[in-house]
Amino acid sequence: MSKDTETVIKEFDDAVNMTAKQLESWLQTEESKSVGQKDDGDDESIGHKSGKRIIDILQKKKDDYTDDDVSHMRKVVSYVHRHSAQKPDGDIEDTPWRYSLMNWGHDPIK
């Protein structure tokens, strides 16, 4: 059974700890573009595309969210939870693990 929309939105707000502006700046960096899985023939990673989508969502009012937005929020929450559980040992500041999470709007050292 799927979580209700309110719960998804709350979990999304908890998972995404970067502002639209921070995420936008981050997505311009080489580090951001250097990580993540790419679909065949695509130059842009899934996470990088997700980041752009998250910016759109962050810039909307809650009442303007579409079913598609909520569906993407679900994906983001799921990714952030799953990926966070795979935290590497040691200093994580300059790791692909952190960069991937940041593409999804979550900076683990914030």
CSV table of N, CA and C in Angstrom, one decimal, residues 45-91:
chain,number,residue,atom,x,y,z
A,45,SER,N,23.4,11.7,-15.9
A,45,SER,CA,23.1,10.6,-15.0
A,45,SER,C,21.6,10.7,-14.5
A,46,ILE,N,21.1,9.6,-14.0
A,46,ILE,CA,19.7,9.6,-13.5
A,46,ILE,C,19.6,10.5,-12.3
A,47,GLY,N,20.6,10.5,-11.4
A,47,GLY,CA,20.6,11.4,-10.3
A,47,GLY,C,20.7,12.9,-10.6
A,48,HIS,N,21.4,13.2,-11.7
A,48,HIS,CA,21.6,14.6,-12.1
A,48,HIS,C,20.2,15.1,-12.7
A,49,LYS,N,19.6,14.2,-13.4
A,49,LYS,CA,18.2,14.6,-13.9
A,49,LYS,C,17.2,14.8,-12.8
A,50,SER,N,17.4,13.8,-11.8
A,50,SER,CA,16.5,13.9,-10.6
A,50,SER,C,16.7,15.2,-9.9
A,51,GLY,N,18.0,15.7,-9.8
A,51,GLY,CA,18.3,17.0,-9.1
A,51,GLY,C,17.5,18.1,-9.8
A,52,LYS,N,17.5,18.1,-11.1
A,52,LYS,CA,16.8,19.2,-11.8
A,52,LYS,C,15.3,19.1,-11.5
A,53,ARG,N,14.8,17.9,-11.5
A,53,ARG,CA,13.4,17.7,-11.1
A,53,ARG,C,13.1,18.2,-9.7
A,54,ILE,N,14.0,17.9,-8.8
A,54,ILE,CA,13.8,18.3,-7.4
A,54,ILE,C,13.8,19.8,-7.3
A,55,ILE,N,14.6,20.5,-8.1
A,55,ILE,CA,14.6,22.0,-8.1
A,55,ILE,C,13.2,22.5,-8.5
A,56,ASP,N,12.7,21.9,-9.5
A,56,ASP,CA,11.3,22.3,-10.0
A,56,ASP,C,10.3,22.1,-8.8
A,57,ILE,N,10.4,21.0,-8.2
A,57,ILE,CA,9.5,20.7,-7.1
A,57,ILE,C,9.7,21.7,-5.9
A,58,LEU,N,10.9,21.9,-5.6
A,58,LEU,CA,11.2,22.9,-4.5
A,58,LEU,C,10.7,24.3,-4.7
A,59,GLN,N,10.6,24.6,-6.0
A,59,GLN,CA,10.1,26.0,-6.4
A,59,GLN,C,8.6,26.1,-6.5
A,60,LYS,N,7.9,25.0,-6.3
A,60,LYS,CA,6.5,25.0,-6.3
A,60,LYS,C,5.8,25.2,-5.0
A,61,LYS,N,4.6,25.6,-5.0
A,61,LYS,CA,3.8,25.6,-3.7
A,61,LYS,C,3.3,24.2,-3.5
A,62,LYS,N,3.1,23.9,-2.3
A,62,LYS,CA,2.6,22.5,-2.0
A,62,LYS,C,1.3,22.2,-2.7
A,63,ASP,N,0.4,23.2,-2.8
A,63,ASP,CA,-0.9,23.0,-3.5
A,63,ASP,C,-0.7,22.7,-5.0
A,64,ASP,N,0.4,23.1,-5.5
A,64,ASP,CA,0.6,22.9,-7.0
A,64,ASP,C,1.3,21.6,-7.4
A,65,TYR,N,1.6,20.8,-6.4
A,65,TYR,CA,2.2,19.5,-6.7
A,65,TYR,C,1.3,18.6,-7.5
A,66,THR,N,1.9,18.0,-8.5
A,66,THR,CA,1.1,17.0,-9.4
A,66,THR,C,1.3,15.6,-8.8
A,67,ASP,N,0.6,14.7,-9.3
A,67,ASP,CA,0.8,13.3,-9.0
A,67,ASP,C,2.2,12.8,-9.4
A,68,ASP,N,2.6,13.4,-10.5
A,68,ASP,CA,4.0,13.0,-11.0
A,68,ASP,C,5.0,13.6,-10.0
A,69,ASP,N,4.8,14.8,-9.5
A,69,ASP,CA,5.8,15.3,-8.5
A,69,ASP,C,5.8,14.4,-7.3
A,70,VAL,N,4.7,14.0,-6.8
A,70,VAL,CA,4.6,13.2,-5.6
A,70,VAL,C,5.3,11.8,-5.9
A,71,SER,N,5.1,11.3,-7.0
A,71,SER,CA,5.7,10.1,-7.4
A,71,SER,C,7.3,10.2,-7.4
A,72,HIS,N,7.7,11.4,-7.9
A,72,HIS,CA,9.2,11.6,-7.9
A,72,HIS,C,9.7,11.8,-6.5
A,73,MET,N,8.9,12.5,-5.6
A,73,MET,CA,9.3,12.6,-4.2
A,73,MET,C,9.5,11.3,-3.6
A,74,ARG,N,8.6,10.3,-3.9
A,74,ARG,CA,8.7,9.0,-3.4
A,74,ARG,C,10.0,8.3,-3.8
A,75,LYS,N,10.4,8.5,-5.0
A,75,LYS,CA,11.7,8.0,-5.5
A,75,LYS,C,12.8,8.6,-4.8
A,76,VAL,N,12.8,9.9,-4.6
A,76,VAL,CA,13.9,10.6,-3.9
A,76,VAL,C,14.0,10.1,-2.5
A,77,VAL,N,12.9,10.0,-1.8
A,77,VAL,CA,13.0,9.5,-0.4
A,77,VAL,C,13.6,8.1,-0.3
A,78,SER,N,13.1,7.3,-1.2
A,78,SER,CA,13.6,5.9,-1.3
A,78,SER,C,15.1,5.9,-1.6
A,79,TYR,N,15.5,6.7,-2.6
A,79,TYR,CA,17.0,6.7,-2.9
A,79,TYR,C,17.8,7.2,-1.8
A,80,VAL,N,17.4,8.3,-1.2
A,80,VAL,CA,18.2,8.9,-0.1
A,80,VAL,C,18.3,7.9,1.1
A,81,HIS,N,17.2,7.2,1.5
A,81,HIS,CA,17.3,6.3,2.6
A,81,HIS,C,18.2,5.1,2.2
A,82,ARG,N,18.0,4.5,1.0
A,82,ARG,CA,18.8,3.4,0.6
A,82,ARG,C,20.3,3.7,0.5
A,83,HIS,N,20.6,4.8,-0.1
A,83,HIS,CA,22.0,5.2,-0.4
A,83,HIS,C,22.6,5.6,1.0
A,84,SER,N,21.9,6.3,1.8
A,84,SER,CA,22.5,6.7,3.1
A,84,SER,C,22.9,5.5,4.0
A,85,ALA,N,22.2,4.4,3.8
A,85,ALA,CA,22.5,3.2,4.5
A,85,ALA,C,23.9,2.6,4.1
A,86,GLN,N,24.4,3.0,2.9
A,86,GLN,CA,25.6,2.5,2.4
A,86,GLN,C,26.8,3.4,2.6
A,87,LYS,N,26.7,4.2,3.7
A,87,LYS,CA,27.8,5.1,4.0
A,87,LYS,C,29.1,4.5,4.1
A,88,PRO,N,30.1,5.0,3.4
A,88,PRO,CA,31.5,4.4,3.5
A,88,PRO,C,32.1,4.9,4.8
A,89,ASP,N,33.2,4.2,5.2
A,89,ASP,CA,34.0,4.6,6.4
A,89,ASP,C,34.8,5.8,6.1
A,90,GLY,N,35.2,6.4,7.2
A,90,GLY,CA,36.2,7.5,7.0
A,90,GLY,C,35.5,8.9,6.6
A,91,ASP,N,36.4,9.7,6.1
A,91,ASP,CA,35.9,11.1,5.7
A,91,ASP,C,35.1,11.0,4.5
